[in-house]
């Protein structure tokens, strides 16, 4: 039984793993993350490498390399404590592994370090993380449609995500927000998204920073009666974003989604039926106290 359970778990996750491996981003990231390990341990490659070990063995780690790898493991474990999704865990492992690889290669030979750094830059410029393409019930806004849609029917409450495709935090939150839209969308509660990386005037209008160092991406804003009533993360008096974890539980609790849903589903349908495109695939199961959404 102890062997059967992990085997069944592996078989269950196999389709998802195959989808990941079919995307170039993940195999190439894994290759870059393990590059030093391969160069140091594979005999045909390691024979010509310099070694600082007393026995002169170039195909084994010296004590300084072991220290760097142990420090990397500690950093990854600390960062992954706040990770929500599998993508975030894997993203942290890839990112810090590449940093450690760069340090190890530069320590070994500056030419190898420069070559590895060049490969990482080319990879970042040419291979982007795959975007979420699963089922959702979300309306996408442009700079011209967001204000018009929020003002169209002030009885409708909107939860709008301000995101940027280049942000790894936004990509990790995408499946969570999609799942929430499938569970909670109703005549009086709609979900929307706007790409502030593309529509920079929207980021200025709604005071969402798009700086590469910003902690405001993603930003969730609750609009009631066409007016902003709440946002996460909050902005302090100095204009800095207050740290907030974008988990499904936090969004449900902070935005009182259960209460908004109970009020919103009682609202009669007007001419606005929600998002322009219906969700693709099977929607996630609704919470126990909710009605079925087969009519959507």
PDB file of C-alpha atoms in Angstrom:
ATOM      1  CA  UNK A   1       0.000   0.000   0.000  1.00  0.00           C
ATOM      2  CA  UNK A   2       2.907   2.323   0.784  1.00  0.00           C
ATOM      3  CA  UNK A   3       4.190   1.809  -2.770  1.00  0.00           C
ATOM      4  CA  UNK A   4       0.780   1.874  -4.439  1.00  0.00           C
ATOM      5  CA  UNK A   5      -0.252   5.335  -3.199  1.00  0.00           C
ATOM      6  CA  UNK A   6       2.752   7.238  -4.684  1.00  0.00           C
ATOM      7  CA  UNK A   7       2.398   5.245  -7.912  1.00  0.00           C
ATOM      8  CA  UNK A   8      -1.269   6.209  -8.238  1.00  0.00           C
ATOM      9  CA  UNK A   9      -0.402   9.839  -7.480  1.00  0.00           C
ATOM     10  CA  UNK A  10       2.246   9.755 -10.210  1.00  0.00           C
ATOM     11  CA  UNK A  11      -0.178   8.262 -12.731  1.00  0.00           C
ATOM     12  CA  UNK A  12      -2.793  10.887 -11.810  1.00  0.00           C
ATOM     13  CA  UNK A  13      -0.347  13.752 -12.370  1.00  0.00           C
ATOM     14  CA  UNK A  14       1.191  12.244 -15.520  1.00  0.00           C
ATOM     15  CA  UNK A  15      -1.047  14.161 -18.003  1.00  0.00           C
ATOM     16  CA  UNK A  16      -0.139  17.460 -16.354  1.00  0.00           C
ATOM     17  CA  UNK A  17       3.558  16.572 -16.398  1.00  0.00           C
ATOM     18  CA  UNK A  18       3.331  15.689 -20.084  1.00  0.00           C
ATOM     19  CA  UNK A  19       1.726  19.064 -20.835  1.00  0.00           C
ATOM     20  CA  UNK A  20       4.570  20.800 -19.004  1.00  0.00           C
ATOM     21  CA  UNK A  21       7.248  18.843 -20.835  1.00  0.00           C
ATOM     22  CA  UNK A  22       5.596  19.659 -24.151  1.00  0.00           C
ATOM     23  CA  UNK A  23       6.289  23.360 -23.523  1.00  0.00           C
ATOM     24  CA  UNK A  24       9.906  24.359 -24.265  1.00  0.00           C
ATOM     25  CA  UNK A  25      10.109  26.706 -21.286  1.00  0.00           C
ATOM     26  CA  UNK A  26      10.199  23.971 -18.628  1.00  0.00           C
ATOM     27  CA  UNK A  27      12.702  21.507 -20.206  1.00  0.00           C
ATOM     28  CA  UNK A  28      15.073  24.333 -21.133  1.00  0.00           C
ATOM     29  CA  UNK A  29      14.790  25.860 -17.655  1.00  0.00           C
ATOM     30  CA  UNK A  30      15.537  22.473 -16.108  1.00  0.00           C
ATOM     31  CA  UNK A  31      18.577  22.110 -18.370  1.00  0.00           C
ATOM     32  CA  UNK A  32      19.932  25.529 -17.367  1.00  0.00           C
ATOM     33  CA  UNK A  33      19.186  24.837 -13.689  1.00  0.00           C
ATOM     34  CA  UNK A  34      21.231  21.616 -13.734  1.00  0.00           C
ATOM     35  CA  UNK A  35      23.967  22.782 -16.127  1.00  0.00           C
ATOM     36  CA  UNK A  36      26.759  22.930 -13.537  1.00  0.00           C
ATOM     37  CA  UNK A  37      25.786  19.551 -12.109  1.00  0.00           C
ATOM     38  CA  UNK A  38      25.993  18.007 -15.584  1.00  0.00           C
ATOM     39  CA  UNK A  39      29.307  19.688 -16.419  1.00  0.00           C
ATOM     40  CA  UNK A  40      30.847  18.695 -13.093  1.00  0.00           C
ATOM     41  CA  UNK A  41      29.556  15.103 -12.920  1.00  0.00           C
ATOM     42  CA  UNK A  42      29.424  13.772 -16.513  1.00  0.00           C
ATOM     43  CA  UNK A  43      32.889  12.252 -17.208  1.00  0.00           C
ATOM     44  CA  UNK A  44      33.318  13.381 -20.821  1.00  0.00           C
ATOM     45  CA  UNK A  45      32.656  16.974 -19.746  1.00  0.00           C
ATOM     46  CA  UNK A  46      34.378  17.145 -16.373  1.00  0.00           C
ATOM     47  CA  UNK A  47      37.770  15.738 -17.352  1.00  0.00           C
ATOM     48  CA  UNK A  48      39.083  19.099 -18.531  1.00  0.00           C
ATOM     49  CA  UNK A  49      37.716  21.144 -15.624  1.00  0.00           C
ATOM     50  CA  UNK A  50      40.016  22.586 -12.953  1.00  0.00           C
ATOM     51  CA  UNK A  51      39.581  21.117  -9.470  1.00  0.00           C
ATOM     52  CA  UNK A  52      40.475  22.459  -6.029  1.00  0.00           C
ATOM     53  CA  UNK A  53      40.066  19.102  -4.317  1.00  0.00           C
ATOM     54  CA  UNK A  54      43.133  17.617  -2.624  1.00  0.00           C
ATOM     55  CA  UNK A  55      42.837  14.422  -4.644  1.00  0.00           C
ATOM     56  CA  UNK A  56      42.636  16.465  -7.877  1.00  0.00           C
ATOM     57  CA  UNK A  57      39.423  14.758  -8.983  1.00  0.00           C
ATOM     58  CA  UNK A  58      37.742  17.149 -11.466  1.00  0.00           C
ATOM     59  CA  UNK A  59      34.507  15.110 -11.501  1.00  0.00           C
ATOM     60  CA  UNK A  60      33.509  15.815  -7.917  1.00  0.00           C
ATOM     61  CA  UNK A  61      32.455  18.929  -5.998  1.00  0.00           C
ATOM     62  CA  UNK A  62      35.000  20.760  -3.872  1.00  0.00           C
ATOM     63  CA  UNK A  63      34.059  22.024  -0.396  1.00  0.00           C
ATOM     64  CA  UNK A  64      33.184  25.557  -1.594  1.00  0.00           C
ATOM     65  CA  UNK A  65      30.821  24.242  -4.249  1.00  0.00           C
ATOM     66  CA  UNK A  66      29.092  22.077  -1.656  1.00  0.00           C
ATOM     67  CA  UNK A  67      28.624  25.147   0.560  1.00  0.00           C
ATOM     68  CA  UNK A  68      27.071  27.119  -2.306  1.00  0.00           C
ATOM     69  CA  UNK A  69      24.689  24.274  -3.157  1.00  0.00           C
ATOM     70  CA  UNK A  70      23.640  23.868   0.484  1.00  0.00           C
ATOM     71  CA  UNK A  71      23.007  27.601   0.743  1.00  0.00           C
ATOM     72  CA  UNK A  72      20.915  27.400  -2.439  1.00  0.00           C
ATOM     73  CA  UNK A  73      18.815  24.606  -0.921  1.00  0.00           C
ATOM     74  CA  UNK A  74      18.157  26.682   2.201  1.00  0.00           C
ATOM     75  CA  UNK A  75      17.112  29.736   0.160  1.00  0.00           C
ATOM     76  CA  UNK A  76      14.743  27.678  -2.014  1.00  0.00           C
ATOM     77  CA  UNK A  77      13.132  26.100   1.053  1.00  0.00           C
ATOM     78  CA  UNK A  78      12.583  29.525   2.638  1.00  0.00           C
ATOM     79  CA  UNK A  79      11.085  31.013  -0.520  1.00  0.00           C
ATOM     80  CA  UNK A  80       8.829  28.023  -1.152  1.00  0.00           C
ATOM     81  CA  UNK A  81       7.231  28.375   2.270  1.00  0.00           C
ATOM     82  CA  UNK A  82       5.164  31.254   0.831  1.00  0.00           C
ATOM     83  CA  UNK A  83       4.503  29.621  -2.523  1.00  0.00           C
ATOM     84  CA  UNK A  84       0.899  28.704  -3.329  1.00  0.00           C
ATOM     85  CA  UNK A  85       0.930  26.801  -6.614  1.00  0.00           C
ATOM     86  CA  UNK A  86       3.191  24.149  -8.126  1.00  0.00           C
ATOM     87  CA  UNK A  87       4.286  26.702 -10.742  1.00  0.00           C
ATOM     88  CA  UNK A  88       5.541  29.008  -7.996  1.00  0.00           C
ATOM     89  CA  UNK A  89       7.533  26.194  -6.366  1.00  0.00           C
ATOM     90  CA  UNK A  90       9.108  25.211  -9.677  1.00  0.00           C
ATOM     91  CA  UNK A  91       9.734  28.848 -10.623  1.00  0.00           C
ATOM     92  CA  UNK A  92      11.643  29.465  -7.377  1.00  0.00           C
ATOM     93  CA  UNK A  93      13.747  26.342  -7.903  1.00  0.00           C
ATOM     94  CA  UNK A  94      14.607  27.355 -11.471  1.00  0.00           C
ATOM     95  CA  UNK A  95      15.404  30.983 -10.602  1.00  0.00           C
ATOM     96  CA  UNK A  96      17.716  30.348  -7.640  1.00  0.00           C
ATOM     97  CA  UNK A  97      19.345  27.365  -9.356  1.00  0.00           C
ATOM     98  CA  UNK A  98      20.308  29.592 -12.286  1.00  0.00           C
ATOM     99  CA  UNK A  99      21.776  32.165  -9.905  1.00  0.00           C
ATOM    100  CA  UNK A 100      23.803  29.447  -8.150  1.00  0.00           C
ATOM    101  CA  UNK A 101      24.925  28.032 -11.505  1.00  0.00           C
ATOM    102  CA  UNK A 102      26.172  31.453 -12.609  1.00  0.00           C
ATOM    103  CA  UNK A 103      28.184  31.851  -9.380  1.00  0.00           C
ATOM    104  CA  UNK A 104      29.656  28.364  -9.686  1.00  0.00           C
ATOM    105  CA  UNK A 105      30.602  28.799 -13.338  1.00  0.00           C
ATOM    106  CA  UNK A 106      32.245  32.196 -12.716  1.00  0.00           C
ATOM    107  CA  UNK A 107      34.165  30.707  -9.798  1.00  0.00           C
ATOM    108  CA  UNK A 108      35.332  27.838 -12.003  1.00  0.00           C
ATOM    109  CA  UNK A 109      36.263  29.876 -15.080  1.00  0.00           C
ATOM    110  CA  UNK A 110      35.243  33.406 -16.034  1.00  0.00           C
ATOM    111  CA  UNK A 111      34.781  32.357 -19.657  1.00  0.00           C
ATOM    112  CA  UNK A 112      32.350  29.612 -18.665  1.00  0.00           C
ATOM    113  CA  UNK A 113      30.540  32.080 -16.432  1.00  0.00           C
ATOM    114  CA  UNK A 114      30.155  34.574 -19.275  1.00  0.00           C
ATOM    115  CA  UNK A 115      28.949  31.816 -21.620  1.00  0.00           C
ATOM    116  CA  UNK A 116      26.352  30.616 -19.090  1.00  0.00           C
ATOM    117  CA  UNK A 117      25.166  34.178 -18.411  1.00  0.00           C
ATOM    118  CA  UNK A 118      24.772  34.770 -22.156  1.00  0.00           C
ATOM    119  CA  UNK A 119      22.702  31.592 -22.523  1.00  0.00           C
ATOM    120  CA  UNK A 120      20.437  32.704 -19.653  1.00  0.00           C
ATOM    121  CA  UNK A 121      19.897  36.135 -21.219  1.00  0.00           C
ATOM    122  CA  UNK A 122      19.074  34.604 -24.607  1.00  0.00           C
ATOM    123  CA  UNK A 123      16.674  32.191 -22.907  1.00  0.00           C
ATOM    124  CA  UNK A 124      14.863  34.996 -21.075  1.00  0.00           C
ATOM    125  CA  UNK A 125      14.503  37.006 -24.294  1.00  0.00           C
ATOM    126  CA  UNK A 126      13.292  34.171 -26.509  1.00  0.00           C
ATOM    127  CA  UNK A 127      11.407  31.746 -24.254  1.00  0.00           C
ATOM    128  CA  UNK A 128       8.553  33.060 -22.131  1.00  0.00           C
ATOM    129  CA  UNK A 129       6.683  31.120 -19.420  1.00  0.00           C
ATOM    130  CA  UNK A 130       3.470  29.571 -20.801  1.00  0.00           C
ATOM    131  CA  UNK A 131       0.292  31.525 -20.050  1.00  0.00           C
ATOM    132  CA  UNK A 132      -2.712  29.942 -18.363  1.00  0.00           C
ATOM    133  CA  UNK A 133      -5.117  28.634 -21.024  1.00  0.00           C
ATOM    134  CA  UNK A 134      -7.642  26.762 -18.875  1.00  0.00           C
ATOM    135  CA  UNK A 135     -11.368  27.364 -18.300  1.00  0.00           C
ATOM    136  CA  UNK A 136     -12.434  30.719 -16.886  1.00  0.00           C
ATOM    137  CA  UNK A 137     -15.372  33.130 -16.765  1.00  0.00           C
ATOM    138  CA  UNK A 138     -13.475  36.404 -17.108  1.00  0.00           C
ATOM    139  CA  UNK A 139     -13.970  39.457 -19.313  1.00  0.00           C
ATOM    140  CA  UNK A 140     -10.776  41.052 -20.639  1.00  0.00           C
ATOM    141  CA  UNK A 141     -10.724  44.842 -20.786  1.00  0.00           C
ATOM    142  CA  UNK A 142      -8.754  47.274 -22.886  1.00  0.00           C
ATOM    143  CA  UNK A 143      -7.943  50.887 -22.060  1.00  0.00           C
ATOM    144  CA  UNK A 144     -11.116  51.954 -23.888  1.00  0.00           C
ATOM    145  CA  UNK A 145     -13.569  49.400 -22.477  1.00  0.00           C
ATOM    146  CA  UNK A 146     -12.778  49.170 -18.760  1.00  0.00           C
ATOM    147  CA  UNK A 147     -14.391  52.459 -17.679  1.00  0.00           C
ATOM    148  CA  UNK A 148     -17.361  51.945 -19.984  1.00  0.00           C
ATOM    149  CA  UNK A 149     -18.017  48.451 -18.613  1.00  0.00           C
ATOM    150  CA  UNK A 150     -17.726  49.494 -14.975  1.00  0.00           C
ATOM    151  CA  UNK A 151     -20.246  52.299 -15.520  1.00  0.00           C
ATOM    152  CA  UNK A 152     -22.661  50.322 -17.709  1.00  0.00           C
ATOM    153  CA  UNK A 153     -24.662  48.723 -14.893  1.00  0.00           C
ATOM    154  CA  UNK A 154     -23.855  49.964 -11.403  1.00  0.00           C
ATOM    155  CA  UNK A 155     -25.820  47.128  -9.829  1.00  0.00           C
ATOM    156  CA  UNK A 156     -23.051  44.751 -10.916  1.00  0.00           C
ATOM    157  CA  UNK A 157     -20.044  44.253  -8.644  1.00  0.00           C
ATOM    158  CA  UNK A 158     -16.750  43.729 -10.458  1.00  0.00           C
ATOM    159  CA  UNK A 159     -13.525  42.154  -9.228  1.00  0.00           C
ATOM    160  CA  UNK A 160     -10.817  43.207 -11.673  1.00  0.00           C
ATOM    161  CA  UNK A 161      -7.267  41.886 -11.790  1.00  0.00           C
ATOM    162  CA  UNK A 162      -4.602  44.292 -13.037  1.00  0.00           C
ATOM    163  CA  UNK A 163      -1.801  42.100 -14.379  1.00  0.00           C
ATOM    164  CA  UNK A 164       1.201  41.934 -16.708  1.00  0.00           C
ATOM    165  CA  UNK A 165       2.205  38.912 -18.754  1.00  0.00           C
ATOM    166  CA  UNK A 166       5.877  39.275 -17.835  1.00  0.00           C
ATOM    167  CA  UNK A 167       5.152  39.030 -14.103  1.00  0.00           C
ATOM    168  CA  UNK A 168       5.683  35.535 -12.679  1.00  0.00           C
ATOM    169  CA  UNK A 169       3.386  36.376  -9.751  1.00  0.00           C
ATOM    170  CA  UNK A 170       0.575  37.212 -12.188  1.00  0.00           C
ATOM    171  CA  UNK A 171       1.116  33.963 -14.077  1.00  0.00           C
ATOM    172  CA  UNK A 172       0.991  31.973 -10.835  1.00  0.00           C
ATOM    173  CA  UNK A 173      -2.224  33.715  -9.769  1.00  0.00           C
ATOM    174  CA  UNK A 174      -3.955  33.227 -13.142  1.00  0.00           C
ATOM    175  CA  UNK A 175      -5.326  29.692 -12.471  1.00  0.00           C
ATOM    176  CA  UNK A 176      -6.507  30.757  -8.996  1.00  0.00           C
ATOM    177  CA  UNK A 177      -8.398  33.768 -10.350  1.00  0.00           C
ATOM    178  CA  UNK A 178      -9.864  31.635 -13.151  1.00  0.00           C
ATOM    179  CA  UNK A 179     -11.111  29.075 -10.629  1.00  0.00           C
ATOM    180  CA  UNK A 180     -12.718  31.821  -8.533  1.00  0.00           C
ATOM    181  CA  UNK A 181     -14.478  33.182 -11.614  1.00  0.00           C
ATOM    182  CA  UNK A 182     -15.951  29.753 -12.348  1.00  0.00           C
ATOM    183  CA  UNK A 183     -17.199  29.364  -8.793  1.00  0.00           C
ATOM    184  CA  UNK A 184     -18.527  32.839  -8.050  1.00  0.00           C
ATOM    185  CA  UNK A 185     -19.606  34.464 -11.323  1.00  0.00           C
ATOM    186  CA  UNK A 186     -23.318  35.354 -11.244  1.00  0.00           C
ATOM    187  CA  UNK A 187     -25.618  38.117 -12.564  1.00  0.00           C
ATOM    188  CA  UNK A 188     -24.522  40.546  -9.837  1.00  0.00           C
ATOM    189  CA  UNK A 189     -20.843  39.582  -9.549  1.00  0.00           C
ATOM    190  CA  UNK A 190     -18.484  39.576 -12.519  1.00  0.00           C
ATOM    191  CA  UNK A 191     -14.751  39.057 -12.945  1.00  0.00           C
ATOM    192  CA  UNK A 192     -12.462  41.032 -15.241  1.00  0.00           C
ATOM    193  CA  UNK A 193      -8.809  41.440 -16.159  1.00  0.00           C
ATOM    194  CA  UNK A 194      -6.790  44.205 -17.774  1.00  0.00           C
ATOM    195  CA  UNK A 195      -3.182  43.976 -18.941  1.00  0.00           C
ATOM    196  CA  UNK A 196      -1.498  47.064 -17.471  1.00  0.00           C
ATOM    197  CA  UNK A 197       1.774  45.984 -19.062  1.00  0.00           C
ATOM    198  CA  UNK A 198       0.116  46.647 -22.418  1.00  0.00           C
ATOM    199  CA  UNK A 199      -2.243  49.497 -21.465  1.00  0.00           C
ATOM    200  CA  UNK A 200       0.052  51.748 -19.452  1.00  0.00           C
ATOM    201  CA  UNK A 201      -2.489  54.581 -19.247  1.00  0.00           C
ATOM    202  CA  UNK A 202      -4.789  52.209 -17.303  1.00  0.00           C
ATOM    203  CA  UNK A 203      -2.010  51.586 -14.762  1.00  0.00           C
ATOM    204  CA  UNK A 204      -1.607  55.344 -14.331  1.00  0.00           C
ATOM    205  CA  UNK A 205      -5.354  55.928 -14.031  1.00  0.00           C
ATOM    206  CA  UNK A 206      -5.816  53.265 -11.375  1.00  0.00           C
ATOM    207  CA  UNK A 207      -2.450  53.850  -9.660  1.00  0.00           C
ATOM    208  CA  UNK A 208      -0.979  50.398 -10.275  1.00  0.00           C
ATOM    209  CA  UNK A 209       2.797  50.462 -10.634  1.00  0.00           C
ATOM    210  CA  UNK A 210       4.286  48.389 -13.462  1.00  0.00           C
ATOM    211  CA  UNK A 211       7.918  48.760 -12.426  1.00  0.00           C
ATOM    212  CA  UNK A 212       9.964  45.536 -12.661  1.00  0.00           C
ATOM    213  CA  UNK A 213      10.634  45.901  -8.916  1.00  0.00           C
ATOM    214  CA  UNK A 214       7.020  46.602  -7.982  1.00  0.00           C
ATOM    215  CA  UNK A 215       5.034  44.481  -5.537  1.00  0.00           C
ATOM    216  CA  UNK A 216       1.720  45.714  -6.956  1.00  0.00           C
ATOM    217  CA  UNK A 217       1.386  43.005  -9.586  1.00  0.00           C
ATOM    218  CA  UNK A 218      -1.054  41.473  -9.580  1.00  0.00           C
ATOM    219  CA  UNK A 219      -3.526  43.950  -8.045  1.00  0.00           C
ATOM    220  CA  UNK A 220      -7.145  43.035  -7.310  1.00  0.00           C
ATOM    221  CA  UNK A 221      -9.684  45.876  -7.101  1.00  0.00           C
ATOM    222  CA  UNK A 222     -13.307  45.548  -6.039  1.00  0.00           C
ATOM    223  CA  UNK A 223     -15.672  47.916  -7.852  1.00  0.00           C
ATOM    224  CA  UNK A 224     -19.161  48.485  -6.464  1.00  0.00           C
ATOM    225  CA  UNK A 225     -21.463  50.956  -8.189  1.00  0.00           C
ATOM    226  CA  UNK A 226     -18.635  51.720 -10.604  1.00  0.00           C
ATOM    227  CA  UNK A 227     -16.399  52.950  -7.761  1.00  0.00           C
ATOM    228  CA  UNK A 228     -13.348  51.303  -6.195  1.00  0.00           C
ATOM    229  CA  UNK A 229     -14.139  50.156  -2.664  1.00  0.00           C
ATOM    230  CA  UNK A 230     -11.200  47.867  -1.908  1.00  0.00           C
ATOM    231  CA  UNK A 231      -7.897  46.661  -3.316  1.00  0.00           C
ATOM    232  CA  UNK A 232      -5.195  44.149  -2.537  1.00  0.00           C
ATOM    233  CA  UNK A 233      -2.352  44.640  -2.022  1.00  0.00           C
ATOM    234  CA  UNK A 234      -2.986  47.819  -0.076  1.00  0.00           C
ATOM    235  CA  UNK A 235      -0.761  50.864  -0.536  1.00  0.00           C
ATOM    236  CA  UNK A 236       0.700  52.513   2.557  1.00  0.00           C
ATOM    237  CA  UNK A 237       1.220  56.244   3.123  1.00  0.00           C
ATOM    238  CA  UNK A 238       4.645  56.078   1.484  1.00  0.00           C
ATOM    239  CA  UNK A 239       3.183  54.583  -1.686  1.00  0.00           C
ATOM    240  CA  UNK A 240       4.567  51.098  -1.080  1.00  0.00           C
ATOM    241  CA  UNK A 241       2.583  47.918  -1.482  1.00  0.00           C
ATOM    242  CA  UNK A 242       1.821  46.027   1.722  1.00  0.00           C
ATOM    243  CA  UNK A 243       2.805  42.370   1.374  1.00  0.00           C
ATOM    244  CA  UNK A 244      -0.205  40.114   0.742  1.00  0.00           C
ATOM    245  CA  UNK A 245      -0.496  36.457  -0.274  1.00  0.00           C
ATOM    246  CA  UNK A 246      -2.646  35.847  -3.359  1.00  0.00           C
ATOM    247  CA  UNK A 247      -4.179  32.558  -2.317  1.00  0.00           C
ATOM    248  CA  UNK A 248      -7.751  31.468  -3.045  1.00  0.00           C
ATOM    249  CA  UNK A 249      -8.605  31.448   0.660  1.00  0.00           C
ATOM    250  CA  UNK A 250      -7.297  34.985   1.172  1.00  0.00           C
ATOM    251  CA  UNK A 251      -9.259  36.366  -1.789  1.00  0.00           C
ATOM    252  CA  UNK A 252     -12.492  34.693  -0.624  1.00  0.00           C
ATOM    253  CA  UNK A 253     -12.061  36.002   2.915  1.00  0.00           C
ATOM    254  CA  UNK A 254     -10.792  39.526   2.212  1.00  0.00           C
ATOM    255  CA  UNK A 255     -13.273  40.284  -0.575  1.00  0.00           C
ATOM    256  CA  UNK A 256     -16.191  38.512   1.179  1.00  0.00           C
ATOM    257  CA  UNK A 257     -16.935  36.538  -1.965  1.00  0.00           C
ATOM    258  CA  UNK A 258     -19.506  34.286  -0.296  1.00  0.00           C
ATOM    259  CA  UNK A 259     -21.603  37.296   0.749  1.00  0.00           C
ATOM    260  CA  UNK A 260     -21.156  39.020  -2.622  1.00  0.00           C
ATOM    261  CA  UNK A 261     -22.216  35.836  -4.383  1.00  0.00           C
ATOM    262  CA  UNK A 262     -25.338  35.377  -2.255  1.00  0.00           C
ATOM    263  CA  UNK A 263     -26.431  38.947  -3.009  1.00  0.00           C
ATOM    264  CA  UNK A 264     -25.362  38.877  -6.643  1.00  0.00           C
ATOM    265  CA  UNK A 265     -27.163  35.674  -7.636  1.00  0.00           C
ATOM    266  CA  UNK A 266     -30.495  37.196  -6.526  1.00  0.00           C
ATOM    267  CA  UNK A 267     -30.108  40.079  -8.974  1.00  0.00           C
ATOM    268  CA  UNK A 268     -32.248  39.609 -12.114  1.00  0.00           C
ATOM    269  CA  UNK A 269     -30.337  39.271 -15.349  1.00  0.00           C
ATOM    270  CA  UNK A 270     -30.256  42.384 -17.469  1.00  0.00           C
ATOM    271  CA  UNK A 271     -28.810  42.823 -20.894  1.00  0.00           C
ATOM    272  CA  UNK A 272     -25.362  42.098 -19.517  1.00  0.00           C
ATOM    273  CA  UNK A 273     -24.930  38.331 -19.246  1.00  0.00           C
ATOM    274  CA  UNK A 274     -21.375  38.425 -17.943  1.00  0.00           C
ATOM    275  CA  UNK A 275     -18.275  37.740 -19.992  1.00  0.00           C
ATOM    276  CA  UNK A 276     -18.485  37.648 -23.735  1.00  0.00           C
ATOM    277  CA  UNK A 277     -17.096  34.109 -23.984  1.00  0.00           C
ATOM    278  CA  UNK A 278     -18.419  31.164 -21.967  1.00  0.00           C
ATOM    279  CA  UNK A 279     -15.960  29.108 -19.942  1.00  0.00           C
ATOM    280  CA  UNK A 280     -14.165  26.348 -21.762  1.00  0.00           C
ATOM    281  CA  UNK A 281     -14.406  22.875 -20.266  1.00  0.00           C
ATOM    282  CA  UNK A 282     -15.909  21.688 -17.026  1.00  0.00           C
ATOM    283  CA  UNK A 283     -16.364  24.289 -14.336  1.00  0.00           C
ATOM    284  CA  UNK A 284     -15.063  23.635 -10.854  1.00  0.00           C
ATOM    285  CA  UNK A 285     -17.639  22.293  -8.360  1.00  0.00           C
ATOM    286  CA  UNK A 286     -19.679  25.041  -6.730  1.00  0.00           C
ATOM    287  CA  UNK A 287     -19.588  25.486  -2.950  1.00  0.00           C
ATOM    288  CA  UNK A 288     -22.228  23.459  -1.093  1.00  0.00           C
ATOM    289  CA  UNK A 289     -24.576  26.364  -0.396  1.00  0.00           C
ATOM    290  CA  UNK A 290     -24.734  27.575  -3.987  1.00  0.00           C
ATOM    291  CA  UNK A 291     -27.032  26.906  -6.871  1.00  0.00           C
ATOM    292  CA  UNK A 292     -25.942  25.043  -9.984  1.00  0.00           C
ATOM    293  CA  UNK A 293     -24.609  27.165 -12.836  1.00  0.00           C
ATOM    294  CA  UNK A 294     -25.770  24.957 -15.688  1.00  0.00           C
ATOM    295  CA  UNK A 295     -27.879  27.813 -16.996  1.00  0.00           C
ATOM    296  CA  UNK A 296     -24.783  29.875 -17.704  1.00  0.00           C
TER     297      UNK A 296
END
